[in-house]
Amino acid sequence: MENERFFGVNWQSMDARMPPEMNSGAAAADQLPNSFLNLGWEQPMHHDAHFESALSSLVSSPSSNTPAGNDSVIIGELIGRLGSICNSGEVSPPSRYQSANNSCYSTPLNSPPKLNLSSMDHQQQGRGGVPVPGNQMAAGNFSPFAADPGFAERAARFSCFGARGYAGLGGQFGLPEAGKLSRVSSCQSLKAVLMGASDNGKEVPVLEPERPETETRSKFGGEAEFGNSQEASSVSDRVTAVGAENNARKRKAASKGKAKGAPLSSSNKNPPKPSDGENSDAKRCKPAETDGADKDAAVKPKTEEKGDVGRKQGEEGNAKPPEPPKDYIHVRARRGQATDSHSLAERVRREKISERMKLLQDLVPGCNKVTGKALMLDEIINYVQSLQRQVEFLSMKLAALNPQLDFNMEALLPKDVSLCILFNPLGQLPQQVYPLDMASTAFSYAQQPQGTPLQSIVTNSLDVQGSLNPLESSLRRPPTMQLPRLDGFADATSQLGNLWEDDLQYVVQMGLGQSQGTAFSSQSMPVE
Amino acid sequence: MDKKHDHRAMFSSERGHDGLVERSRRIKMAAEMGLARSSRGRHWSRALHRRLLRRKGATRGGSCGCKDEALTSSKAVEELGVGENEDDAVEVEARVHALQRLVPGGEELSVERLFEETADYIEALQGQVSAMRALACLLDELERDKRVMGG
């Protein structure tokens, strides 16, 4: 139904427009006389009500289907919510991914957009009625978009919207970090869609020439909303990087200025000639398309590897009927895919899972060559097992290497947090090792008559346990890593007396066994 | 895991050095505790912490998190999108279960959460392994120096 698709277009354009619109202000709004949602995107993030009103107006005008209207309202709310979320600046998911996977997600800003774009591509006519599965991620994505100063400018260049918003949207993905793959595919898919839905396409080309920018932006932003889990992210990571720039350049060249867009749009606006518009769109997209054709081919297998992408662009386009309205999950149904809410949700989840598998793949060395979920899982499992075995082996080695190294389990209880970080990989390791070293050195110190605080301690204590003193004092040192000063020593004795107990017990038992307790107690006294 | 127990048994019998095994276990526990503490915010770290405390406090054997596998039943596999055929789905599910057992606290996680935790757990394990290796290296050097000096 054209309404939904129409709405979807608006949706996308709206989304894409959002970030740039925030910068450009009302200018873009004026450019869209049509009652598109774009109007509402003037201040998308900030004025939910505004958006919703625009949304409803948009919905009401073109659509005659109440279901679509309801969806659009829902969508509007969601968009508003997303905007608010975006404003709140949620970036935890991206950061997480970033931390987890440097290679793939080195730039959280990049990855989510890629994901979104790709997803957009996959699901051609974004119903727009799908809530963002990774809402937070989408929100996080918005901020990068909004912050992108060059966004509007870049989007403006992608005026290959002209007649078909989709086509233009496709070109929009020329943004380097965007899913280039998605761009190419979206262009093609859009064309196919347009071809196939000539009757529906009438509404689509209503977009003004300027709209391409907004559409591109909105689409871009809209995709940003889409679940970060969109599989295309990884795909785009690999494939799009290659042809992205080329595509972008070509798109820009092809869509040179809105001048082209104007005639196109005008021509497209004429319902009787959707084909013309399509052709023009086709021409527009062609440069990018040809450029990306091979990439698309490369991309396709990759995208399809993600399970059931099956994005048969073009082939099914003509035969594909307009998709029924979806629920408000911000996922676009792919071509040839079932579009009921259940399968949509499933698809979203699957994409999320695939994305995480990609993450794992990057973590686990040697997993890149393996394809297929089962094999990859195998590799991951083997790697985790090997790591665990290594830990065990190393612990065994440590035990064998240093007979004096041991831990008092009671001391490892949570109450002594600061002390139980021997194996903290954050680098505090060396500190804990020093007690062992210090013990030996302190031992030697004790032998030589020196005016060090240490010696004074030693001399003060009983000779029998004299050997323990340096050990204990050195053990006490780990937190400070310095020789305790005599002047300050007495002051700290009381505290140290208690501290020693814990220190000594849990850090290291130098195999001195029973004497420790006695030396310990005797030690604290003379020190005072 | 059986491997671990066999390893330990072998070690103790061969060396006749029970202390070694015990100590290594304690060292390992300390390592795990450090691991659990250093990644506080993670589900697996909390589960690991719980497991360690349980092991220390009360010798309640067995793994801890056999809580709720409902989340991760066939639905998880279905979510994986393995639509190729039945065999694949079964395979994948088996592996997912195996991974759940490996990652502390994994039994109660959904597949996507499981993957997240696995990634984090792998990173933490890598860090721990390198830290322990560094420690072993350092101790090795110390021993060598001591021997050289003392000897």
XYZ file of C-alpha atoms in Angstrom:
679
model
C 0.000 0.000 0.000
C 1.364 3.155 -1.015
C 0.404 4.809 2.120
C 2.669 2.732 4.135
C 5.426 3.047 1.737
C 4.811 6.623 1.455
C 4.912 6.893 5.078
C 7.980 4.854 5.164
C 9.630 7.252 2.873
C 8.666 10.101 4.979
C 9.811 8.211 7.915
C 13.175 7.723 6.518
C 13.477 11.113 5.155
C 12.316 12.401 8.408
C 14.883 10.571 10.268
C 17.573 11.538 7.954
C 16.509 15.024 8.062
C 16.524 15.154 11.709
C 20.143 15.717 12.419
C 20.746 18.163 9.679
C 17.530 19.834 10.294
C 18.588 20.542 13.700
C 21.368 22.505 12.245
C 19.639 24.094 9.385
C 16.552 24.960 11.188
C 13.399 25.829 9.475
C 14.952 26.201 6.126
C 14.485 22.657 5.214
C 11.012 22.679 6.434
C 10.047 25.308 4.012
C 11.416 23.287 1.284
C 8.999 20.580 1.924
C 5.672 21.977 1.291
C 4.299 18.549 1.062
C 2.728 17.393 4.138
C 5.528 15.130 4.870
C 6.680 14.270 8.234
C 9.782 16.117 7.422
C 8.098 19.193 8.519
C 7.861 17.837 11.902
C 11.515 17.164 11.902
C 12.459 20.711 12.143
C 13.223 20.207 15.693
C 12.841 16.560 15.785
C 14.495 15.906 18.971
C 13.138 18.714 20.867
C 9.579 18.976 19.921
C 7.936 15.721 20.030
C 4.577 17.251 19.921
C 5.510 19.285 16.966
C 6.737 16.299 15.201
C 3.769 14.296 16.058
C 1.469 16.908 14.779
C 3.364 17.111 11.579
C 3.381 13.442 11.464
C -0.285 13.134 11.872
C -0.876 15.806 9.348
C 1.303 14.022 6.971
C -0.361 10.819 7.653
C -3.775 12.133 7.284
C -3.176 13.889 4.070
C -1.839 11.239 1.855
C -3.181 8.209 3.447
C -6.631 7.027 3.548
C -5.937 4.000 5.538
C -6.617 4.259 9.125
C -4.224 1.538 10.002
C -1.492 3.441 8.373
C -2.508 6.476 10.259
C -2.381 4.707 13.500
C 0.956 3.382 12.697
C 2.231 6.709 11.773
C 1.086 8.158 15.009
C 2.821 5.431 16.800
C 5.811 6.005 14.698
C 5.701 9.625 15.473
C 5.674 8.978 19.119
C 8.497 6.626 18.767
C 10.470 9.080 16.799
C 9.890 11.666 19.388
C 10.904 9.325 22.070
C 13.938 8.389 20.162
C 14.761 11.966 19.783
C 14.490 12.549 23.449
C 16.562 9.534 24.093
C 19.058 10.739 21.622
C 19.202 14.020 23.341
C 19.872 12.369 26.577
C 22.962 11.145 24.935
C 22.850 7.476 25.426
C 25.915 6.003 24.059
C 26.508 3.067 26.224
C 25.871 0.414 23.661
C 28.178 1.922 21.160
C 30.807 2.387 23.746
C 30.434 -1.130 24.792
C 30.889 -2.345 21.351
C 33.745 -0.099 20.933
C 35.491 -1.412 23.907
C 34.727 -4.921 23.036
C 35.791 -4.755 19.526
C 38.278 -2.281 18.436
C 38.644 -3.376 14.949
C 35.122 -3.544 13.934
C 33.706 -0.887 16.083
C 36.533 1.432 16.536
C 34.238 4.310 16.012
C 30.963 3.864 17.677
C 29.682 6.649 15.619
C 30.451 4.850 12.520
C 29.249 1.488 13.279
C 25.751 2.284 14.273
C 25.178 4.430 11.274
C 26.454 1.722 9.097
C 24.228 -0.711 10.675
C 21.283 1.429 10.325
C 21.895 2.237 6.772
C 22.386 -1.293 5.836
C 19.281 -2.280 7.557
C 17.527 0.410 5.738
C 18.695 -1.025 2.568
C 17.650 -4.413 3.401
C 14.267 -3.356 4.292
C 13.360 -1.277 1.443
C 10.236 0.469 2.121
C 10.699 1.219 5.663
C 7.403 1.026 7.207
C 8.845 3.181 9.764
C 6.485 1.671 12.134
C 8.993 -0.428 13.878
C 10.436 0.590 17.141
C 14.098 0.553 17.326
C 15.262 -2.674 18.784
C 18.414 -1.123 19.995
C 16.725 1.959 21.086
C 19.592 3.107 23.078
C 21.963 2.508 20.315
C 19.826 4.404 17.971
C 19.666 7.200 20.372
C 23.361 7.129 20.592
C 23.534 7.213 16.902
C 21.580 10.325 16.708
C 24.034 12.349 18.559
C 26.727 11.650 16.066
C 24.386 12.552 13.362
C 23.291 15.663 14.963
C 26.784 16.611 15.686
C 27.934 16.023 12.210
C 28.336 19.427 10.791
C 29.057 18.201 7.369
C 26.014 16.054 7.347
C 23.700 18.585 5.915
C 26.193 19.588 3.398
C 26.844 16.099 2.311
C 23.242 15.268 2.266
C 22.613 18.274 0.155
C 24.891 16.921 -2.419
C 22.977 13.795 -2.774
C 20.285 15.301 -4.757
C 19.739 12.244 -6.714
C 16.529 12.042 -4.955
C 14.927 14.054 -7.580
C 12.048 11.997 -8.528
C 12.322 9.055 -6.310
C 13.068 9.587 -2.783
C 14.450 6.167 -2.522
C 16.841 6.631 -5.251
C 18.045 9.723 -3.624
C 18.143 8.012 -0.371
C 20.348 5.498 -1.926
C 22.728 8.128 -2.970
C 22.611 9.583 0.386
C 24.643 6.825 1.712
C 27.620 8.266 0.146
C 28.701 9.290 3.540
C 31.956 7.594 4.075
C 31.101 6.068 7.309
C 27.662 5.197 6.212
C 26.900 1.809 4.966
C 28.086 2.194 1.504
C 26.813 -1.147 0.792
C 23.497 -0.019 1.887
C 23.744 2.920 -0.352
C 24.322 0.893 -3.385
C 21.831 -1.652 -2.492
C 19.328 0.874 -1.450
C 19.597 2.627 -4.729
C 19.062 -0.526 -6.602
C 16.444 -1.754 -4.337
C 14.720 1.498 -4.472
C 14.742 1.445 -8.158
C 13.399 -1.979 -8.187
C 10.751 -1.005 -5.821
C 9.870 1.938 -7.810
C 9.744 -0.100 -10.904
C 7.593 -2.619 -9.350
C 5.305 -0.259 -7.671
C 4.593 2.157 -10.352
C 1.267 2.966 -8.961
C 2.662 3.493 -5.552
C 5.521 5.425 -6.806
C 3.305 8.242 -7.696
C 3.288 9.465 -4.263
C 6.885 8.955 -3.657
C 8.279 11.308 -6.193
C 6.336 14.066 -4.745
C 9.414 14.937 -2.856
C 10.805 18.212 -3.793
C 14.254 18.616 -5.155
C 15.441 19.909 -1.921
C 13.938 17.057 -0.240
C 16.675 14.783 -1.308
C 18.821 16.326 1.249
C 16.330 15.925 3.904
C 15.478 12.531 2.729
C 19.002 11.516 2.618
C 19.539 12.914 5.959
C 16.389 11.551 7.268
C 17.064 8.221 5.863
C 20.435 8.312 7.265
C 19.166 9.343 10.579
C 16.266 7.069 10.323
C 18.540 4.229 9.798
C 20.444 5.372 12.696
C 17.393 4.663 14.640
C 17.267 1.186 13.467
C 18.602 -1.436 15.628
C 22.262 -1.357 15.852
C 22.078 -4.998 15.516
C 21.488 -4.674 11.876
C 23.685 -7.198 10.369
C 24.734 -5.052 7.543
C 27.030 -3.279 9.880
C 29.583 -5.930 9.695
C 28.922 -6.386 6.092
C 29.261 -2.771 5.401
C 32.363 -2.737 7.443
C 33.984 -5.056 5.073
C 32.505 -4.344 1.786
C 31.347 -0.853 1.838
C 34.631 0.561 2.781
C 35.892 -0.289 -0.608
C 33.414 1.271 -2.827
C 31.987 3.775 -0.485
C 34.053 6.643 -1.570
C 33.596 5.846 -5.159
C 29.939 5.550 -4.755
C 29.769 8.705 -2.852
C 31.621 10.572 -5.461
C 29.586 9.165 -8.194
C 26.428 9.847 -6.433
C 27.430 13.365 -5.937
C 28.347 13.735 -9.509
C 25.260 12.082 -10.665
C 23.009 13.974 -8.471
C 24.835 17.160 -9.125
C 22.842 19.836 -7.565
C 19.234 19.920 -7.142
C 18.836 21.211 -10.598
C 18.587 17.752 -11.817
C 16.374 16.888 -9.056
C 13.967 19.602 -9.877
C 13.112 18.470 -13.322
C 13.064 14.957 -12.183
C 10.849 15.589 -9.335
C 8.556 17.561 -11.441
C 8.455 14.866 -13.968
C 8.010 12.336 -11.331
C 5.251 14.192 -9.869
C 3.292 13.454 -12.875
C 1.694 10.239 -12.004
C 1.261 9.189 -15.558
C 4.939 8.920 -15.899
C 6.315 7.035 -13.053
C 8.449 5.120 -15.386
C 10.177 8.256 -16.495
C 10.930 9.139 -13.026
C 12.143 5.721 -12.458
C 14.334 5.919 -15.424
C 15.764 9.144 -14.323
C 16.257 7.692 -10.978
C 17.798 4.763 -12.570
C 20.138 6.994 -14.392
C 20.945 8.773 -11.248
C 21.644 5.733 -9.389
C 23.376 4.172 -12.234
C 26.692 5.799 -11.730
C 26.722 4.749 -8.202
C 25.063 1.607 -9.089
C 27.508 0.549 -11.678
C 30.211 1.461 -9.387
C 28.620 -0.423 -6.675
C 27.246 -3.146 -8.828
C 30.209 -5.296 -8.349
C 30.319 -4.311 -4.793
C 26.752 -5.079 -4.518
C 27.440 -8.488 -5.795
C 30.124 -8.819 -3.276
C 27.913 -7.401 -0.704
C 25.011 -9.552 -1.499
C 26.608 -12.786 -0.589
C 27.780 -11.229 2.564
C 24.482 -9.852 3.453
C 22.895 -13.059 2.593
C 25.249 -14.868 4.745
C 23.579 -13.198 7.567
C 20.870 -15.685 7.339
C 17.958 -15.015 5.227
C 18.672 -11.679 3.768
C 17.741 -12.801 0.350
C 17.656 -9.363 -0.956
C 16.723 -10.012 -4.474
C 16.909 -6.579 -5.696
C 15.223 -5.949 -8.885
C 14.215 -9.427 -9.639
C 11.405 -9.516 -7.252
C 10.898 -5.863 -7.248
C 8.277 -5.855 -9.828
C 6.434 -8.713 -8.427
C 6.645 -7.600 -4.885
C 3.426 -6.209 -3.651
C 3.382 -3.418 -1.178
C 4.028 -4.678 2.232
C 1.372 -4.659 4.800
C 1.682 -2.282 7.661
C 4.052 -3.378 10.282
C 4.109 -2.783 13.919
C 6.271 -0.116 15.288
C 9.485 -1.984 15.299
C 11.834 0.132 13.336
C 12.881 -2.586 11.079
C 12.345 -2.688 7.449
C 11.257 -5.910 6.062
C 13.470 -7.195 3.428
C 12.295 -8.179 0.100
C 10.812 -11.551 -0.051
C 10.566 -11.735 3.671
C 7.520 -12.125 5.762
C 6.535 -8.903 7.247
C 4.376 -9.725 10.164
C 5.470 -8.449 13.469
C 6.726 -11.754 14.691
C 9.037 -12.390 11.874
C 10.171 -8.827 12.028
C 11.068 -9.136 15.620
C 12.775 -12.350 14.874
C 14.715 -10.802 12.131
C 15.795 -8.004 14.360
C 16.965 -10.419 16.955
C 18.768 -12.451 14.425
C 20.539 -9.457 13.158
C 21.512 -8.465 16.605
C 22.858 -11.869 17.238
C 24.759 -11.889 14.004
C 26.261 -8.614 14.881
C 27.447 -9.936 18.172
C 28.864 -12.937 16.495
C 30.847 -10.612 14.351
C 32.123 -9.021 17.472
C 33.219 -12.330 18.786
C 34.746 -13.200 15.522
C 37.002 -10.256 15.735
C 37.981 -11.118 19.240
C 38.820 -14.682 18.612
C 41.921 -14.994 16.516
C 41.636 -17.032 13.433
C 37.928 -16.904 13.331
C 37.716 -14.836 10.244
C 38.192 -17.657 7.879
C 35.470 -19.646 9.383
C 32.015 -19.147 8.114
C 28.866 -20.483 9.462
C 27.455 -20.137 12.859
C 28.247 -23.586 14.087
C 31.870 -23.429 13.106
C 32.309 -20.006 14.478
C 30.747 -21.016 17.736
C 33.094 -23.924 17.769
C 36.037 -21.638 17.450
C 34.782 -19.370 20.136
C 34.196 -22.216 22.493
C 37.614 -23.599 21.841
C 39.177 -20.274 22.443
C 37.412 -19.728 25.720
C 38.350 -23.175 26.824
C 41.931 -22.638 25.884
C 42.026 -19.394 27.803
C 40.617 -21.018 30.853
C 43.079 -23.840 30.556
C 45.865 -21.362 30.244
C 44.795 -19.692 33.422
C 44.835 -22.960 35.164
C 48.143 -23.957 33.757
C 49.671 -20.665 34.696
C 48.361 -20.921 38.192
C 49.933 -24.305 38.431
C 53.139 -22.944 37.087
C 53.110 -20.129 39.556
C 52.534 -22.514 42.363
C 55.420 -24.636 41.233
C 57.643 -21.742 40.493
C 57.353 -20.070 43.797
C 56.647 -22.379 46.656
C 56.071 -19.489 48.933
C 53.335 -18.056 46.880
C 50.027 -18.787 48.363
C 46.807 -17.164 49.205
C 44.687 -17.172 52.220
C 41.244 -17.757 51.024
C 39.524 -16.025 53.845
C 41.402 -12.941 53.091
C 40.067 -12.974 49.601
C 36.645 -12.195 50.812
C 35.122 -9.010 49.596
C 35.807 -7.053 52.687
C 39.348 -6.475 51.636
C 38.919 -5.208 48.200
C 42.055 -3.256 47.936
C 44.213 -6.130 48.847
C 42.842 -8.741 46.609
C 44.012 -7.502 43.323
C 46.976 -9.610 42.763
C 45.759 -10.691 39.445
C 44.180 -7.535 38.429
C 45.049 -7.278 34.800
C 44.902 -3.570 35.029
C 48.526 -3.485 35.820
C 48.698 -3.467 39.524
C 50.297 -6.776 39.363
C 53.843 -5.717 39.893
C 52.942 -4.155 43.129
C 51.933 -7.357 44.658
C 54.974 -9.083 43.490
C 57.161 -6.820 45.404
C 56.372 -8.285 48.763
C 58.183 -11.369 47.716
C 61.057 -9.400 46.527
C 60.996 -7.036 49.391
C 60.984 -9.840 51.790
C 64.282 -11.071 50.535
C 65.808 -7.667 50.305
C 64.457 -6.635 53.625
C 65.952 -9.734 54.979
C 69.328 -8.668 53.791
C 68.742 -5.254 55.189
C 68.127 -6.630 58.552
C 71.478 -8.286 58.555
C 73.393 -5.111 58.076
C 73.487 -2.509 60.713
C 71.883 0.432 59.150
C 70.075 3.354 60.492
C 67.020 2.540 58.590
C 63.623 2.390 60.067
C 63.502 -1.119 59.021
C 66.411 -2.032 61.079
C 65.077 -0.272 64.020
C 62.061 -2.396 63.705
C 64.169 -5.399 63.409
C 66.253 -4.581 66.374
C 63.271 -3.747 68.394
C 61.628 -7.005 67.813
C 62.699 -10.265 69.167
C 65.624 -11.793 67.453
C 63.904 -15.019 67.017
C 61.434 -13.476 64.827
C 63.831 -11.016 63.475
C 63.691 -12.618 60.152
C 60.048 -12.006 60.033
C 60.276 -8.347 60.618
C 61.668 -7.358 57.335
C 59.186 -9.589 55.751
C 56.325 -8.055 57.554
C 57.461 -4.573 57.056
C 58.038 -5.209 53.474
C 54.732 -6.850 53.194
C 53.172 -3.879 54.689
C 54.724 -1.856 52.047
C 52.768 -3.010 49.067
C 50.258 -0.280 49.374
C 52.961 2.302 49.566
C 55.922 0.641 48.014
C 58.223 2.615 50.168
C 60.226 1.974 53.233
C 58.274 3.085 56.220
C 59.828 5.997 57.920
C 60.614 5.661 61.483
C 59.124 8.951 62.524
C 55.895 8.149 60.957
C 56.153 4.636 61.959
C 55.143 4.966 65.510
C 52.136 6.960 64.553
C 51.041 4.441 62.141
C 51.807 1.506 64.271
C 48.415 1.155 65.698
C 46.884 1.158 62.305
C 49.607 -0.904 60.922
C 49.225 -3.377 63.627
C 45.849 -4.208 62.332
C 46.899 -3.814 58.814
C 49.744 -6.139 59.178
C 47.480 -8.859 60.109
C 45.541 -8.634 56.959
C 48.501 -7.954 54.820
C 50.529 -10.714 56.094
C 47.818 -13.205 56.014
C 46.460 -12.688 52.685
C 49.238 -11.462 50.566
C 51.986 -13.893 51.072
C 52.914 -16.506 53.513
C 56.526 -16.853 53.208
C 56.388 -20.347 54.437
C 57.393 -19.165 57.823
C 54.301 -20.749 59.137
C 53.607 -20.730 62.741
C 56.079 -18.144 63.772
C 54.237 -15.520 61.916
C 51.519 -15.092 64.368
C 53.816 -14.736 67.267
C 56.260 -12.537 65.495
C 53.407 -10.534 64.359
C 52.049 -9.818 67.728
C 55.405 -9.291 69.219
C 56.316 -6.993 66.481
C 53.541 -4.595 66.890
C 54.361 -4.003 70.466
C 57.946 -2.984 70.262
C 57.224 -0.800 67.362
C 55.053 1.361 69.440
C 35.561 -29.813 34.009
C 36.942 -33.242 34.118
C 40.103 -32.178 32.494
C 40.980 -29.982 35.350
C 40.471 -32.630 37.914
C 42.477 -35.117 36.011
C 45.195 -32.634 35.603
C 45.316 -31.944 39.253
C 45.194 -35.545 40.231
C 47.977 -36.338 37.896
C 50.021 -33.566 39.214
C 49.635 -34.504 42.803
C 50.294 -38.137 42.250
C 53.313 -37.547 40.164
C 54.832 -34.924 42.278
C 53.546 -36.263 45.513
C 53.271 -32.631 46.269
C 49.770 -32.060 47.418
C 50.600 -28.585 48.408
C 51.228 -27.752 44.818
C 47.796 -28.657 43.733
C 46.195 -26.938 46.594
C 48.216 -23.881 46.145
C 47.607 -23.734 42.477
C 43.961 -23.968 43.117
C 44.146 -21.139 45.519
C 46.166 -19.129 43.135
C 43.664 -19.778 40.467
C 40.891 -18.754 42.749
C 42.685 -15.574 43.587
C 43.114 -14.952 39.916
C 39.489 -15.495 39.275
C 38.570 -13.300 42.138
C 40.694 -10.564 40.739
C 39.071 -11.098 37.430
C 35.644 -10.935 38.894
C 36.438 -7.820 40.797
C 38.078 -5.981 38.004
C 35.091 -6.293 35.731
C 32.445 -5.534 38.199
C 29.753 -4.435 35.943
C 29.507 -7.595 34.008
C 27.051 -10.339 34.453
C 29.646 -13.008 34.129
C 31.867 -11.321 36.655
C 29.099 -11.205 39.176
C 28.291 -14.820 38.526
C 31.924 -15.724 38.880
C 32.126 -13.826 42.087
C 29.120 -15.614 43.406
C 30.562 -18.896 42.418
C 33.830 -18.194 44.114
C 32.228 -17.048 47.288
C 30.049 -20.043 47.340
C 32.975 -22.281 46.823
C 34.866 -20.636 49.577
C 32.138 -20.157 52.054
C 30.322 -23.408 51.743
C 31.720 -26.265 49.825
C 28.738 -26.473 47.657
C 30.061 -28.293 44.712
C 28.993 -27.997 41.176
C 28.513 -25.013 39.009
C 26.264 -22.338 40.255
C 24.274 -20.828 37.548
C 21.938 -23.567 36.552
C 19.203 -21.163 37.154
C 16.969 -20.645 34.294
C 17.593 -22.237 31.006
C 14.218 -21.361 29.739
C 15.585 -18.289 28.187
C 18.043 -20.169 26.209
C 16.175 -23.096 24.924
C 15.282 -23.718 21.376
C 14.072 -20.214 21.140
C 17.603 -19.036 21.273
C 18.568 -21.208 18.420
C 15.585 -20.075 16.543
C 16.683 -16.573 17.164
C 20.008 -17.437 15.764
C 18.255 -17.691 12.542
C 19.546 -21.051 11.687
C 17.009 -21.872 9.176
C 19.059 -24.102 7.021
C 17.962 -27.381 8.353
C 17.311 -29.247 11.479
C 20.777 -30.604 11.891
C 22.313 -27.218 11.795
C 19.933 -25.928 14.324
C 20.689 -28.767 16.630
C 24.384 -28.283 16.178
C 24.238 -24.637 16.849
C 22.112 -25.171 19.873
C 24.545 -27.658 21.261
C 27.331 -25.202 20.862
C 25.363 -22.458 22.421
C 24.779 -24.649 25.410
C 28.436 -25.455 25.597
C 29.265 -21.802 25.537
C 26.768 -21.185 28.250
C 28.507 -23.621 30.466
C 31.830 -22.044 29.769
C 30.930 -18.508 30.499
C 30.118 -18.012 34.138
C 26.544 -17.150 34.584
C 25.804 -17.965 31.022
C 23.039 -20.408 31.584
C 20.527 -17.788 32.292
C 21.352 -15.513 29.460
C 19.698 -15.127 26.175
C 21.767 -15.838 23.179
C 22.536 -12.290 22.305
C 23.378 -11.442 25.889
C 25.450 -14.547 25.996
C 27.499 -13.377 23.104
C 28.025 -10.038 24.702
C 29.172 -11.583 27.897
C 31.350 -13.989 26.033
C 33.128 -11.176 24.297
C 33.768 -9.424 27.537
C 34.770 -12.594 29.254
C 37.229 -13.407 26.536
C 38.809 -10.040 26.897
C 39.089 -10.401 30.615
C 40.553 -13.852 30.298
C 43.096 -12.601 27.858
C 44.096 -9.931 30.286
C 44.339 -12.364 33.097
C 46.419 -14.783 31.131
C 48.858 -12.107 30.175
C 49.028 -10.864 33.733
C 49.715 -14.300 35.083
C 52.298 -14.871 32.435
C 53.994 -11.667 33.377
C 53.924 -12.662 36.982
C 55.342 -16.043 36.220
C 58.037 -14.449 34.171
C 58.871 -12.027 36.905
C 58.981 -14.657 39.549
C 61.087 -16.755 37.322
C 63.584 -13.987 36.993
C 63.557 -13.369 40.688
C 64.232 -16.962 41.360
C 66.990 -17.018 38.903
C 68.542 -13.915 40.339
C 68.236 -15.240 43.811
C 69.902 -18.388 42.820
C 72.604 -16.545 41.039
C 73.193 -14.192 43.888
C 72.801 -16.655 46.611
C 74.623 -19.382 44.869
